[in-house]
PDB file of N, CA, C and O in Angstrom:
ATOM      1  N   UNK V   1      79.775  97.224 114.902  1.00  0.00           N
ATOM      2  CA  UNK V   1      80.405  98.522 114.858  1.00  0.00           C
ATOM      3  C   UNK V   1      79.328  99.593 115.032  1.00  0.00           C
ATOM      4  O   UNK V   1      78.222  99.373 114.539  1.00  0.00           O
ATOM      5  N   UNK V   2      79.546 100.684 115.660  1.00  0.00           N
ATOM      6  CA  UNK V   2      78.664 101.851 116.384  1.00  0.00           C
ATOM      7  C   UNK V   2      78.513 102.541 114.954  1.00  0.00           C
ATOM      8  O   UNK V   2      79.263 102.140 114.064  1.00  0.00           O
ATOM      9  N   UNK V   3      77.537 103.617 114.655  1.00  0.00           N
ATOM     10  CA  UNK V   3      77.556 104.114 113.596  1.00  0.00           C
ATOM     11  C   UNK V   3      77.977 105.527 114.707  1.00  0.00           C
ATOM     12  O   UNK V   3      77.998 105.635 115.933  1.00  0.00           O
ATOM     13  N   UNK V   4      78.307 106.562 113.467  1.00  0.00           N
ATOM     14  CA  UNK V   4      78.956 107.616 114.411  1.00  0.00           C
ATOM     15  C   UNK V   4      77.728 108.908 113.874  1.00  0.00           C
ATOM     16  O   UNK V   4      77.519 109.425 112.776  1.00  0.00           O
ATOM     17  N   UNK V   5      77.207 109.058 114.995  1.00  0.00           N
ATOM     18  CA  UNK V   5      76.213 110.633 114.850  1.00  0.00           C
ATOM     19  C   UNK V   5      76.986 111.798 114.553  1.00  0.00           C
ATOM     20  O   UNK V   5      77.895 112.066 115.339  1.00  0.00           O
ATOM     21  N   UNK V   6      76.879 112.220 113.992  1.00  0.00           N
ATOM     22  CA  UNK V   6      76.870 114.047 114.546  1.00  0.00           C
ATOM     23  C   UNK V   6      76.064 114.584 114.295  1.00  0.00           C
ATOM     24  O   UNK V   6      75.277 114.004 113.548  1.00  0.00           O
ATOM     25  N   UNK V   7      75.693 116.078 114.747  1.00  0.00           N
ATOM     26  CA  UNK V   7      74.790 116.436 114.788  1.00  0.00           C
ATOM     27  C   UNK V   7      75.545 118.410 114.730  1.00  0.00           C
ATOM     28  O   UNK V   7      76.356 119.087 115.363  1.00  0.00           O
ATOM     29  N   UNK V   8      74.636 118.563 113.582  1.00  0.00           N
ATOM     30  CA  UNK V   8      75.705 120.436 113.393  1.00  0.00           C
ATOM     31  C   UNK V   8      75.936 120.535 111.776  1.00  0.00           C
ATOM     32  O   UNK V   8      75.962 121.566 111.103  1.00  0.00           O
ATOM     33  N   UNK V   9      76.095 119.192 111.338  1.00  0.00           N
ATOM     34  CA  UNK V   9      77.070 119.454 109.798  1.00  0.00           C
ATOM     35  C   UNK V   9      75.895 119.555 109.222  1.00  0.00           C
ATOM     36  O   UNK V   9      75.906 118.712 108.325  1.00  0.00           O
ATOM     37  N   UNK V  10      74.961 120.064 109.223  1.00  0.00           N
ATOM     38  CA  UNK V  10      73.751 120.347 108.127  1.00  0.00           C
ATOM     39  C   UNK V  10      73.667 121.834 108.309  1.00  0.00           C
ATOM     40  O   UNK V  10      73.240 122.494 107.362  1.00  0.00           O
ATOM     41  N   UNK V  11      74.009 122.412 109.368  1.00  0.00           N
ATOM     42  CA  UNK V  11      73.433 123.839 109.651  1.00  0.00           C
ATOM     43  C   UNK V  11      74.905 124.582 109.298  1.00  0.00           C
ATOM     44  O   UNK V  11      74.798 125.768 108.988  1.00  0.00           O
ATOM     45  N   UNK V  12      76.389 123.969 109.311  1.00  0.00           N
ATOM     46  CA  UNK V  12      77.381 124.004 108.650  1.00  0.00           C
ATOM     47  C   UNK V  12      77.253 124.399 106.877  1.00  0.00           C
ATOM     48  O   UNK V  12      77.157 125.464 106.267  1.00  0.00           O
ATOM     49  N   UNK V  13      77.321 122.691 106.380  1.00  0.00           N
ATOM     50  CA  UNK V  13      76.507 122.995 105.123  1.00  0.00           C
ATOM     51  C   UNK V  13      75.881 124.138 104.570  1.00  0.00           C
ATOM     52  O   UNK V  13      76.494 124.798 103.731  1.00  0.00           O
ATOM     53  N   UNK V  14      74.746 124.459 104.927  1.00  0.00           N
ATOM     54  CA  UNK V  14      73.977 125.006 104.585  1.00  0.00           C
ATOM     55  C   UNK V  14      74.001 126.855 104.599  1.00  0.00           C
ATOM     56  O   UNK V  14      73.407 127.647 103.866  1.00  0.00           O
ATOM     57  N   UNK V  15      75.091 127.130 105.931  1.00  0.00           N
ATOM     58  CA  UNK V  15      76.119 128.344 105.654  1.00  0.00           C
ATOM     59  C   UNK V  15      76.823 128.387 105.168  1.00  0.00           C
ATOM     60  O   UNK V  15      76.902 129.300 104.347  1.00  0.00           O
ATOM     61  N   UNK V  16      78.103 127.232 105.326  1.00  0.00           N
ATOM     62  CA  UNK V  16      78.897 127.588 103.975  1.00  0.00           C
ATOM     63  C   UNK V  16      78.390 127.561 102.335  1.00  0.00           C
ATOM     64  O   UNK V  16      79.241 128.109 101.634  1.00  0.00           O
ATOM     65  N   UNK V  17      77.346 127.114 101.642  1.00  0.00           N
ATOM     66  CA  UNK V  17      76.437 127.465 100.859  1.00  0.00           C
ATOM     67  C   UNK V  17      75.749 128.902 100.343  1.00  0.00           C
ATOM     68  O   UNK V  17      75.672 129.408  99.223  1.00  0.00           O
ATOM     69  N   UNK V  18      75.264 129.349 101.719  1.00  0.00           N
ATOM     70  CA  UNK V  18      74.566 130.682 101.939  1.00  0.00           C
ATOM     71  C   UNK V  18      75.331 131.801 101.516  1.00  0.00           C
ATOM     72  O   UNK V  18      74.992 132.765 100.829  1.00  0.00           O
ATOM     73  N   UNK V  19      76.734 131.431 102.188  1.00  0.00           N
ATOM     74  CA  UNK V  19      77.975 132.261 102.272  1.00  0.00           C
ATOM     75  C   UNK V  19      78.405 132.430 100.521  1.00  0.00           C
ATOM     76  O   UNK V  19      78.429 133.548 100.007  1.00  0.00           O
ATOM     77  N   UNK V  20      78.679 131.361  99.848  1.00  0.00           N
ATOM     78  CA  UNK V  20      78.979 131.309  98.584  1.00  0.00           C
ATOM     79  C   UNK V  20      78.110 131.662  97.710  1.00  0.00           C
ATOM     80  O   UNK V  20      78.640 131.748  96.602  1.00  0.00           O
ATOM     81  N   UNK V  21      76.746 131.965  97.702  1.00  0.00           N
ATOM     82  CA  UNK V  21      75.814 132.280  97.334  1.00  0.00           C
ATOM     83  C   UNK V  21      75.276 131.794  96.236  1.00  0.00           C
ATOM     84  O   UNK V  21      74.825 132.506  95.339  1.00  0.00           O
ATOM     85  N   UNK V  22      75.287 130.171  96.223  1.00  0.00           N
ATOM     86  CA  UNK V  22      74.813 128.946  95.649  1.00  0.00           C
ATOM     87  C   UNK V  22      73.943 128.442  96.011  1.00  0.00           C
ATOM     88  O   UNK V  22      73.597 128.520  97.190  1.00  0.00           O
ATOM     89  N   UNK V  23      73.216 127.665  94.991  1.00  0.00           N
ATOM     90  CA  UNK V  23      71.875 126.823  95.116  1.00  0.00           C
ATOM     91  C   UNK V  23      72.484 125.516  95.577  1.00  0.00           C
ATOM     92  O   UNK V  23      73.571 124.938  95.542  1.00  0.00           O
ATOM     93  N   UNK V  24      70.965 125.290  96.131  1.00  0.00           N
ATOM     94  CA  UNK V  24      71.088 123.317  96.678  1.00  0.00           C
ATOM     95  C   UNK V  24      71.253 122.424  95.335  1.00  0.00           C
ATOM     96  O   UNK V  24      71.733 121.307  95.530  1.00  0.00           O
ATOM     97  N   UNK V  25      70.882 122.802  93.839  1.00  0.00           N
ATOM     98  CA  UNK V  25      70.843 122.698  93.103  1.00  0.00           C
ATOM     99  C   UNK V  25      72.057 122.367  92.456  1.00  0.00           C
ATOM    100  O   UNK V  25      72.333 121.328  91.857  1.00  0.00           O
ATOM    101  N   UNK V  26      72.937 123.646  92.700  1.00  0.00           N
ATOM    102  CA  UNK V  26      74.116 123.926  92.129  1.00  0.00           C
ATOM    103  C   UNK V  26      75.177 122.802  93.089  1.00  0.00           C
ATOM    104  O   UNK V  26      75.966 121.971  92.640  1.00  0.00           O
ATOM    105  N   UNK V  27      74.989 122.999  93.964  1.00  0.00           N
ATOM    106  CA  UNK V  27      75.878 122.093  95.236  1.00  0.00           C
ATOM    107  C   UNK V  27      75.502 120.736  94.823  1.00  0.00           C
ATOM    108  O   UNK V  27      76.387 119.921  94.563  1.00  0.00           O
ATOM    109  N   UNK V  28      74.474 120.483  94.756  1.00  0.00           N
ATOM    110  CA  UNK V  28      74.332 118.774  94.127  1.00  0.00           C
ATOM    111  C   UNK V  28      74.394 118.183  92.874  1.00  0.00           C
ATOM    112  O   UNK V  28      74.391 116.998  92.541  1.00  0.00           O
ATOM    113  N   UNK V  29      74.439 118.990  92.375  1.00  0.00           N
ATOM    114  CA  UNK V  29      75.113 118.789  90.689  1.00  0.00           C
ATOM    115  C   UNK V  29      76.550 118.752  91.046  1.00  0.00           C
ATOM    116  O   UNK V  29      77.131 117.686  90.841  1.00  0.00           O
ATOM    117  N   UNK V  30      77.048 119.488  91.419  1.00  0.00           N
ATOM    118  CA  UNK V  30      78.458 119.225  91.660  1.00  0.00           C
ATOM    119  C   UNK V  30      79.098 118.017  92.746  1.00  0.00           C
ATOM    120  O   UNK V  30      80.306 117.849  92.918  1.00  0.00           O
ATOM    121  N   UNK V  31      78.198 117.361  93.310  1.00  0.00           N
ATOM    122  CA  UNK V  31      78.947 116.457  94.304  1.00  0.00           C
ATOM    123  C   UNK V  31      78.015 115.548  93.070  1.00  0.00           C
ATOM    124  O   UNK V  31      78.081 114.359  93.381  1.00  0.00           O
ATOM    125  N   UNK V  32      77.351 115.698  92.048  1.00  0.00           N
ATOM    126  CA  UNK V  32      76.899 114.630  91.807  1.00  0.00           C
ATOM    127  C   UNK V  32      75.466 113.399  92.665  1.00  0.00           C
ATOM    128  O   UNK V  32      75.110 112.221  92.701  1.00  0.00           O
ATOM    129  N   UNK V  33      75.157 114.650  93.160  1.00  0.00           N
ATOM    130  CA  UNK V  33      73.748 113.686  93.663  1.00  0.00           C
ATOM    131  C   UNK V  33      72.373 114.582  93.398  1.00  0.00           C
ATOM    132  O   UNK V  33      72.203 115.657  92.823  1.00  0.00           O
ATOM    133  N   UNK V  34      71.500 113.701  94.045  1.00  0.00           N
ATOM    134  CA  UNK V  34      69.957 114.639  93.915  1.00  0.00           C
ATOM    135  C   UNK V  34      69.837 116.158  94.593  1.00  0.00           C
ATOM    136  O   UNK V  34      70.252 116.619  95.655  1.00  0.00           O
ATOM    137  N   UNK V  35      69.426 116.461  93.995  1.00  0.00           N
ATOM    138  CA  UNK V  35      69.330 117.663  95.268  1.00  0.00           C
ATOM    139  C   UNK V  35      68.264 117.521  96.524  1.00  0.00           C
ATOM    140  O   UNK V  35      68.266 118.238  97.526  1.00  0.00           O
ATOM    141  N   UNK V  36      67.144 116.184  96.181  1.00  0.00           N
ATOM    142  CA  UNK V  36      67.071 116.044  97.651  1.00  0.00           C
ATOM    143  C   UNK V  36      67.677 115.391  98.828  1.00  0.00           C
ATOM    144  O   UNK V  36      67.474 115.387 100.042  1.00  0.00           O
ATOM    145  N   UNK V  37      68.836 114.615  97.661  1.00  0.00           N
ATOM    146  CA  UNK V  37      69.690 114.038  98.684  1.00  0.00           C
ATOM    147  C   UNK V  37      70.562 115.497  99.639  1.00  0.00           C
ATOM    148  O   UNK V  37      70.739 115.832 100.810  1.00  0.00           O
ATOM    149  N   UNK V  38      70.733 115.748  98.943  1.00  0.00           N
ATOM    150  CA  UNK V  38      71.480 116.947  99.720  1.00  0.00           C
ATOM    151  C   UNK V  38      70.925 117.384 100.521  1.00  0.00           C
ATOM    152  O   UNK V  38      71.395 117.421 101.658  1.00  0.00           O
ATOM    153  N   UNK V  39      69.158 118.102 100.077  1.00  0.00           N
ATOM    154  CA  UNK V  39      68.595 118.537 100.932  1.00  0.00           C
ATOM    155  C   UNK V  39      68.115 117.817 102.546  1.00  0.00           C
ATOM    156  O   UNK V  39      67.634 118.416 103.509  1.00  0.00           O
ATOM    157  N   UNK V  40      68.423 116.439 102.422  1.00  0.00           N
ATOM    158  CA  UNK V  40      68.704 115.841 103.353  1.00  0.00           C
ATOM    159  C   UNK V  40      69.788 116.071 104.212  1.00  0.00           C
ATOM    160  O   UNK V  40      69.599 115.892 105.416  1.00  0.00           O
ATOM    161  N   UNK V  41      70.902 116.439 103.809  1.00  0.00           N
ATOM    162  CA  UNK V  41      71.893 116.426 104.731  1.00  0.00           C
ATOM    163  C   UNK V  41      72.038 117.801 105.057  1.00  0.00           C
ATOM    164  O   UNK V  41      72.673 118.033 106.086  1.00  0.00           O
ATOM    165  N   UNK V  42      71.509 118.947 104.293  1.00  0.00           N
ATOM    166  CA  UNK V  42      71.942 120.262 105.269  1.00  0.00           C
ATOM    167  C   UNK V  42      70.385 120.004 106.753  1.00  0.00           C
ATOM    168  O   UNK V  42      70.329 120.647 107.801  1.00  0.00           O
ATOM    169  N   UNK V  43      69.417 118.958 106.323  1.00  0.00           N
ATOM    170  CA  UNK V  43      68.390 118.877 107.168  1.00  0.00           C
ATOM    171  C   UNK V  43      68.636 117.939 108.543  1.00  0.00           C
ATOM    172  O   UNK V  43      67.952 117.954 109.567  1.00  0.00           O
ATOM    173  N   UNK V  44      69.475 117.357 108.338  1.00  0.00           N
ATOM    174  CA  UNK V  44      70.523 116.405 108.736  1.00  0.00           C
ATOM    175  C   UNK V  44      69.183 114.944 108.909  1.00  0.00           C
ATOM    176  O   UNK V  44      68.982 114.221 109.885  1.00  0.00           O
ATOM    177  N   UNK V  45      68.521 114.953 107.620  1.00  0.00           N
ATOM    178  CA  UNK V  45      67.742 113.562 107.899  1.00  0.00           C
ATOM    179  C   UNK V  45      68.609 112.720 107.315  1.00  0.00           C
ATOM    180  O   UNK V  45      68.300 111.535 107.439  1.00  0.00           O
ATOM    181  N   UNK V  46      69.815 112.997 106.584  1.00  0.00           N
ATOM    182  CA  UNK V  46      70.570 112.083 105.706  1.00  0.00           C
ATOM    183  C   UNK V  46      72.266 112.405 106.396  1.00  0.00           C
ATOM    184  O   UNK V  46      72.610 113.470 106.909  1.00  0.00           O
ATOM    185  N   UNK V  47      72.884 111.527 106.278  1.00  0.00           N
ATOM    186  CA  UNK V  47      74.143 111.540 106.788  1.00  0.00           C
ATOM    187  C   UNK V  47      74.748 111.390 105.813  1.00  0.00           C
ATOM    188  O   UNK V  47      74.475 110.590 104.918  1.00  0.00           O
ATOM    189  N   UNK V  48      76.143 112.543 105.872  1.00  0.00           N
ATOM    190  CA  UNK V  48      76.904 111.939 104.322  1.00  0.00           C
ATOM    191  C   UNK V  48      77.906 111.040 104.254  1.00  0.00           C
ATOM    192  O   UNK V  48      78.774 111.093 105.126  1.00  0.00           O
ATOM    193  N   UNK V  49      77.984 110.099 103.275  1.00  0.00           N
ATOM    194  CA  UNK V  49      79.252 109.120 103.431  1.00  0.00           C
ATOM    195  C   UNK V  49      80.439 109.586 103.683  1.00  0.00           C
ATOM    196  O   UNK V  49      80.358 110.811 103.764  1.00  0.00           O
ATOM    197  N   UNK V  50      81.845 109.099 103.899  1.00  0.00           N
ATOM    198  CA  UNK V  50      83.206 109.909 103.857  1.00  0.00           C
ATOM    199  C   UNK V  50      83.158 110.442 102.682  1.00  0.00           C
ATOM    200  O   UNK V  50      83.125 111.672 102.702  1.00  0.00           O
ATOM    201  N   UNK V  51      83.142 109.977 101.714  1.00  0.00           N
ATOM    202  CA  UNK V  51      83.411 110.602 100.280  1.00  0.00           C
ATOM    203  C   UNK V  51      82.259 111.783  99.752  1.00  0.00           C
ATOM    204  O   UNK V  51      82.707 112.407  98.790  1.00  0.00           O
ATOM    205  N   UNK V  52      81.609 111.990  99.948  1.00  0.00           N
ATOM    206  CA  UNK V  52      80.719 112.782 100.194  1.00  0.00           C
ATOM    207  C   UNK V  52      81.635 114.455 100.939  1.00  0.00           C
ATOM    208  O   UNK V  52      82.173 115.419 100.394  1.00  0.00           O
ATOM    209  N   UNK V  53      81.383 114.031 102.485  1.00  0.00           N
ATOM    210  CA  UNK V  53      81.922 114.618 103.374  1.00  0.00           C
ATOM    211  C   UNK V  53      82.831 115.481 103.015  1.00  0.00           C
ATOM    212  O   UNK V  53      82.641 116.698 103.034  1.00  0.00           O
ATOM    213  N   UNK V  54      84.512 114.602 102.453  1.00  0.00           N
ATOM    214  CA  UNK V  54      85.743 114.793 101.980  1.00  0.00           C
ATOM    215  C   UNK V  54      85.321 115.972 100.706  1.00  0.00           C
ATOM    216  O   UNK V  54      85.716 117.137 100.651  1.00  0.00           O
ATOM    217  N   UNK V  55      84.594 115.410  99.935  1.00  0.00           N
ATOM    218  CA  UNK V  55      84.197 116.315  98.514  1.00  0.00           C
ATOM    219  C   UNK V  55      83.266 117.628  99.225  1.00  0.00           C
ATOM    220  O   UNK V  55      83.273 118.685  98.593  1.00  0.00           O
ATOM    221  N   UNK V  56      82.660 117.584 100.217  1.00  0.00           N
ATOM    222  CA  UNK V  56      82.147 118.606 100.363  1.00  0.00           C
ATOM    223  C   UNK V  56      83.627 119.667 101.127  1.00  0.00           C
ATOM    224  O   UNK V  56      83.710 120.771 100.589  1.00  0.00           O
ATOM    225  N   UNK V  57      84.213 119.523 101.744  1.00  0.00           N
ATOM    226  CA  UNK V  57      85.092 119.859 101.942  1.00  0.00           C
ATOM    227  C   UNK V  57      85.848 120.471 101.171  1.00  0.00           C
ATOM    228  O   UNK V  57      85.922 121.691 101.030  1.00  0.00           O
ATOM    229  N   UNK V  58      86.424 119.679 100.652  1.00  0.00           N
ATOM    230  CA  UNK V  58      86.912 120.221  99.369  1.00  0.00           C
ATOM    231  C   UNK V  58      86.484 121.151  98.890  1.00  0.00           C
ATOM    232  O   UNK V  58      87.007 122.251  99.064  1.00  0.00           O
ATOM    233  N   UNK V  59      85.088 120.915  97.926  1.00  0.00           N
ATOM    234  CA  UNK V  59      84.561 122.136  97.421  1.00  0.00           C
ATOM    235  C   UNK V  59      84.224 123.697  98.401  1.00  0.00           C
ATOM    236  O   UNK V  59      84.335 124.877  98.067  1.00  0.00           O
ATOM    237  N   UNK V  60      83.895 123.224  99.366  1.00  0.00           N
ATOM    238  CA  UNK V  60      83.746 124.373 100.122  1.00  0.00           C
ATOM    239  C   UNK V  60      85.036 125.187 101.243  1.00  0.00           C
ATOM    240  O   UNK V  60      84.875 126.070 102.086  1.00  0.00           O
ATOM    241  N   UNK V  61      86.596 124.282 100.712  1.00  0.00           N
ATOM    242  CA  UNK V  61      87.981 125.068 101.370  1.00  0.00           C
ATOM    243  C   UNK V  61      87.575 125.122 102.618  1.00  0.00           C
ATOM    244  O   UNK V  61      87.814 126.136 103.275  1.00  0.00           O
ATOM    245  N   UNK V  62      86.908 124.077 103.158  1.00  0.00           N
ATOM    246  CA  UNK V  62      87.542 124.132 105.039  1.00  0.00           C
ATOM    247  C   UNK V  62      88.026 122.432 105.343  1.00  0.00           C
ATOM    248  O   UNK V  62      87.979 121.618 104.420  1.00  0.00           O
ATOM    249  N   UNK V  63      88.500 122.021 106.781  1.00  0.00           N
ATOM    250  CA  UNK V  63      88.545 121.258 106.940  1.00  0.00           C
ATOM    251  C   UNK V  63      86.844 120.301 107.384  1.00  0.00           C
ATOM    252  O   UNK V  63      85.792 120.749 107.840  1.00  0.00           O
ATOM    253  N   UNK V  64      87.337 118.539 106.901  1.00  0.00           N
ATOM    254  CA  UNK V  64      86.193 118.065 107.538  1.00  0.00           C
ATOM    255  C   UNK V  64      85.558 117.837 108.984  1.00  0.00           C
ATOM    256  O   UNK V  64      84.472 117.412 109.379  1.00  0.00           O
ATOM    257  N   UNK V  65      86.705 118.303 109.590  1.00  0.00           N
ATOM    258  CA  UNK V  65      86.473 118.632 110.986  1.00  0.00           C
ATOM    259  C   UNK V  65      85.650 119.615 111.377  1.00  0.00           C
ATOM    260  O   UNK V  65      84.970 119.613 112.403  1.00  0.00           O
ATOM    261  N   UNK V  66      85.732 120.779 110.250  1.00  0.00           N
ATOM    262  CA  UNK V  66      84.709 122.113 110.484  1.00  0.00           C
ATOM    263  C   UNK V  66      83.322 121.390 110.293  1.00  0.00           C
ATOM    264  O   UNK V  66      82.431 121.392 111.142  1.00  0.00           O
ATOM    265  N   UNK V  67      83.254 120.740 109.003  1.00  0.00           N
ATOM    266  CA  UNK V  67      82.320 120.466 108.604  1.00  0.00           C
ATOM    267  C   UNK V  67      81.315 119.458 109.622  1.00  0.00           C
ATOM    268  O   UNK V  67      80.089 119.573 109.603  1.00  0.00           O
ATOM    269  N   UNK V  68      82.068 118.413 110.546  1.00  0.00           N
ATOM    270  CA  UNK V  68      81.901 117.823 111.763  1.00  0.00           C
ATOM    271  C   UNK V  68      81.582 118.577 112.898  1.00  0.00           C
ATOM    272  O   UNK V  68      80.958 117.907 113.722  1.00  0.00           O
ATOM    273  N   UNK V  69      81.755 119.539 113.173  1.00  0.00           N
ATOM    274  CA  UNK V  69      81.635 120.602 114.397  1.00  0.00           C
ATOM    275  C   UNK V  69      82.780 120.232 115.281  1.00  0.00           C
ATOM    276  O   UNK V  69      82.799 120.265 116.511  1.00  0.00           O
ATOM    277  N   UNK V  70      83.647 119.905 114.534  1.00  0.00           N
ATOM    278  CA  UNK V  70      84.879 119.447 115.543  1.00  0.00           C
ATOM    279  C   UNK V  70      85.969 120.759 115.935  1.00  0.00           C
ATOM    280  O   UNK V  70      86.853 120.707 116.791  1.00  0.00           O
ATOM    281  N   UNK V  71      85.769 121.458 115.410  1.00  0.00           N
ATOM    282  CA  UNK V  71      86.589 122.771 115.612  1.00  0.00           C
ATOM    283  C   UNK V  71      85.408 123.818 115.051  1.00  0.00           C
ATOM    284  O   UNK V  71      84.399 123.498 114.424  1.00  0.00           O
ATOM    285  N   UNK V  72      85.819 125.146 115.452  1.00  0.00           N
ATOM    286  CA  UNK V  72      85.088 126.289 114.976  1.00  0.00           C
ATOM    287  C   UNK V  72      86.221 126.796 113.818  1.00  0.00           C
ATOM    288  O   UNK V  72      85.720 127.505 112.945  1.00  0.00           O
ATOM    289  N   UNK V  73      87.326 126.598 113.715  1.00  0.00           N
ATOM    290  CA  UNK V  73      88.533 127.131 112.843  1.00  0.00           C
ATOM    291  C   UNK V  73      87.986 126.622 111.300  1.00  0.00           C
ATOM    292  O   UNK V  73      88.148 125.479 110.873  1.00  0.00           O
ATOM    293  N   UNK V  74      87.305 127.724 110.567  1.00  0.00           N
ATOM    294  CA  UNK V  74      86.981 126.851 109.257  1.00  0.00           C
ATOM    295  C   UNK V  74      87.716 126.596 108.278  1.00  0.00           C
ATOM    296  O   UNK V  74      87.322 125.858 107.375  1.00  0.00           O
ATOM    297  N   UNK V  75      89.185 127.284 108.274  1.00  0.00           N
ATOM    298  CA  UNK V  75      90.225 127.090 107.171  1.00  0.00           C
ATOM    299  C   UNK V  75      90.718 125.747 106.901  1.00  0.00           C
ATOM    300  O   UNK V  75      91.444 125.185 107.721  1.00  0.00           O
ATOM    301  N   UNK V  76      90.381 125.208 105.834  1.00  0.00           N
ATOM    302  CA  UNK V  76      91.459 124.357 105.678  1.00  0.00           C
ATOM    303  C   UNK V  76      93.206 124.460 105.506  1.00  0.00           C
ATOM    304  O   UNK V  76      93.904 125.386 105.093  1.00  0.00           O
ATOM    305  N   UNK V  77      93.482 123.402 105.898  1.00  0.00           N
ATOM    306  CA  UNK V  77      94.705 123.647 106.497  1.00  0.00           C
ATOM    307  C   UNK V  77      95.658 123.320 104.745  1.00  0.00           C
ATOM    308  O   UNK V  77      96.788 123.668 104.402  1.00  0.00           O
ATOM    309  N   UNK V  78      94.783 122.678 104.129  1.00  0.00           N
ATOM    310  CA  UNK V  78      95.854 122.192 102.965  1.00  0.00           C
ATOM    311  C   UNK V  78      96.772 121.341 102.501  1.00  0.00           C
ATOM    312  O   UNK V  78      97.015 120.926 101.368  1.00  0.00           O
ATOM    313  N   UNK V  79      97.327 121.112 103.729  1.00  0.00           N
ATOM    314  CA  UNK V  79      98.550 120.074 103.993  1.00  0.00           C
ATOM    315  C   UNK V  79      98.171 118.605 104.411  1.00  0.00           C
ATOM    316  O   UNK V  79      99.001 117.761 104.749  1.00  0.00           O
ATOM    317  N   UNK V  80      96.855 118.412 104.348  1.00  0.00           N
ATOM    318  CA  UNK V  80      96.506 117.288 104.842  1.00  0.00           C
ATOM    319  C   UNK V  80      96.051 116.170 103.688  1.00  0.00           C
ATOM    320  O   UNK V  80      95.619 115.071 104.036  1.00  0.00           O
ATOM    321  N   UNK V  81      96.214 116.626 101.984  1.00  0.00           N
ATOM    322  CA  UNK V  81      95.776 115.382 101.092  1.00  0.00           C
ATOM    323  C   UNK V  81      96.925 114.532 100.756  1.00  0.00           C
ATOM    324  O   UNK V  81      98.110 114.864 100.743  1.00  0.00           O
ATOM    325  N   UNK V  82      96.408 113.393 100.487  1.00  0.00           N
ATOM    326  CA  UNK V  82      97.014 112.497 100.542  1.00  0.00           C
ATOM    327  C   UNK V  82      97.091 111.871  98.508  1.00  0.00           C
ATOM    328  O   UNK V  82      96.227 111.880  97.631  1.00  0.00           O
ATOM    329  N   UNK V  83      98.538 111.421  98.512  1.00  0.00           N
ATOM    330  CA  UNK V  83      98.619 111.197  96.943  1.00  0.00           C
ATOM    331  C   UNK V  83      98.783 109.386  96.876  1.00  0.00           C
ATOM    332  O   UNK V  83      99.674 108.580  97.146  1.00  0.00           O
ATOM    333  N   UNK V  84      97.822 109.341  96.521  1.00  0.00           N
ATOM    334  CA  UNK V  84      98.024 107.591  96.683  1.00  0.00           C
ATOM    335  C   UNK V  84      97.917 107.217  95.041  1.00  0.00           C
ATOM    336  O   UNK V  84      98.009 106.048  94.667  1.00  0.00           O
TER     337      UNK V  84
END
């Protein structure tokens, strides 16, 4: 199985961050990791898992598609969680 690149969701990250006017600190305490793990992924030397990804999402109210560079539309849409 291919692993899947992208390349964008660190410089993403790292504005929607800027924007909220939070630490790398504060952002990785809250997803629960190092903060150099993090600082890996707005650097994009680290890739984030789905769950990761999904939670960053979350916390930061856009879709993970924004967060992917898959659209420029950063709103999350809302309608898309799932109740399992």
């Amino acid at each position: 199985m291919e692993e899947l690149i992208v390349i964008g969701y660190g410089k993403r990250l790292k504005s929607l961050r800027l924007a909220s006017n939070l630490t790398m600190d504060t952002v990785s305490k809250a997803a629960g990791i190092a903060k150099s793990t993090y600082a890996g992924y707005e650097s994009e030397f680290r890739q984030p898992s789905f769950e990761k990804l999904t939670f960053f999402a979350e916390y930061f109210h856009v879709s993970t598609d924004y967060l992917l560079c898959l659209t420029t539309d950063a709103k999350n849409k809302g309608d898309w969680h799932l109740n399992i």
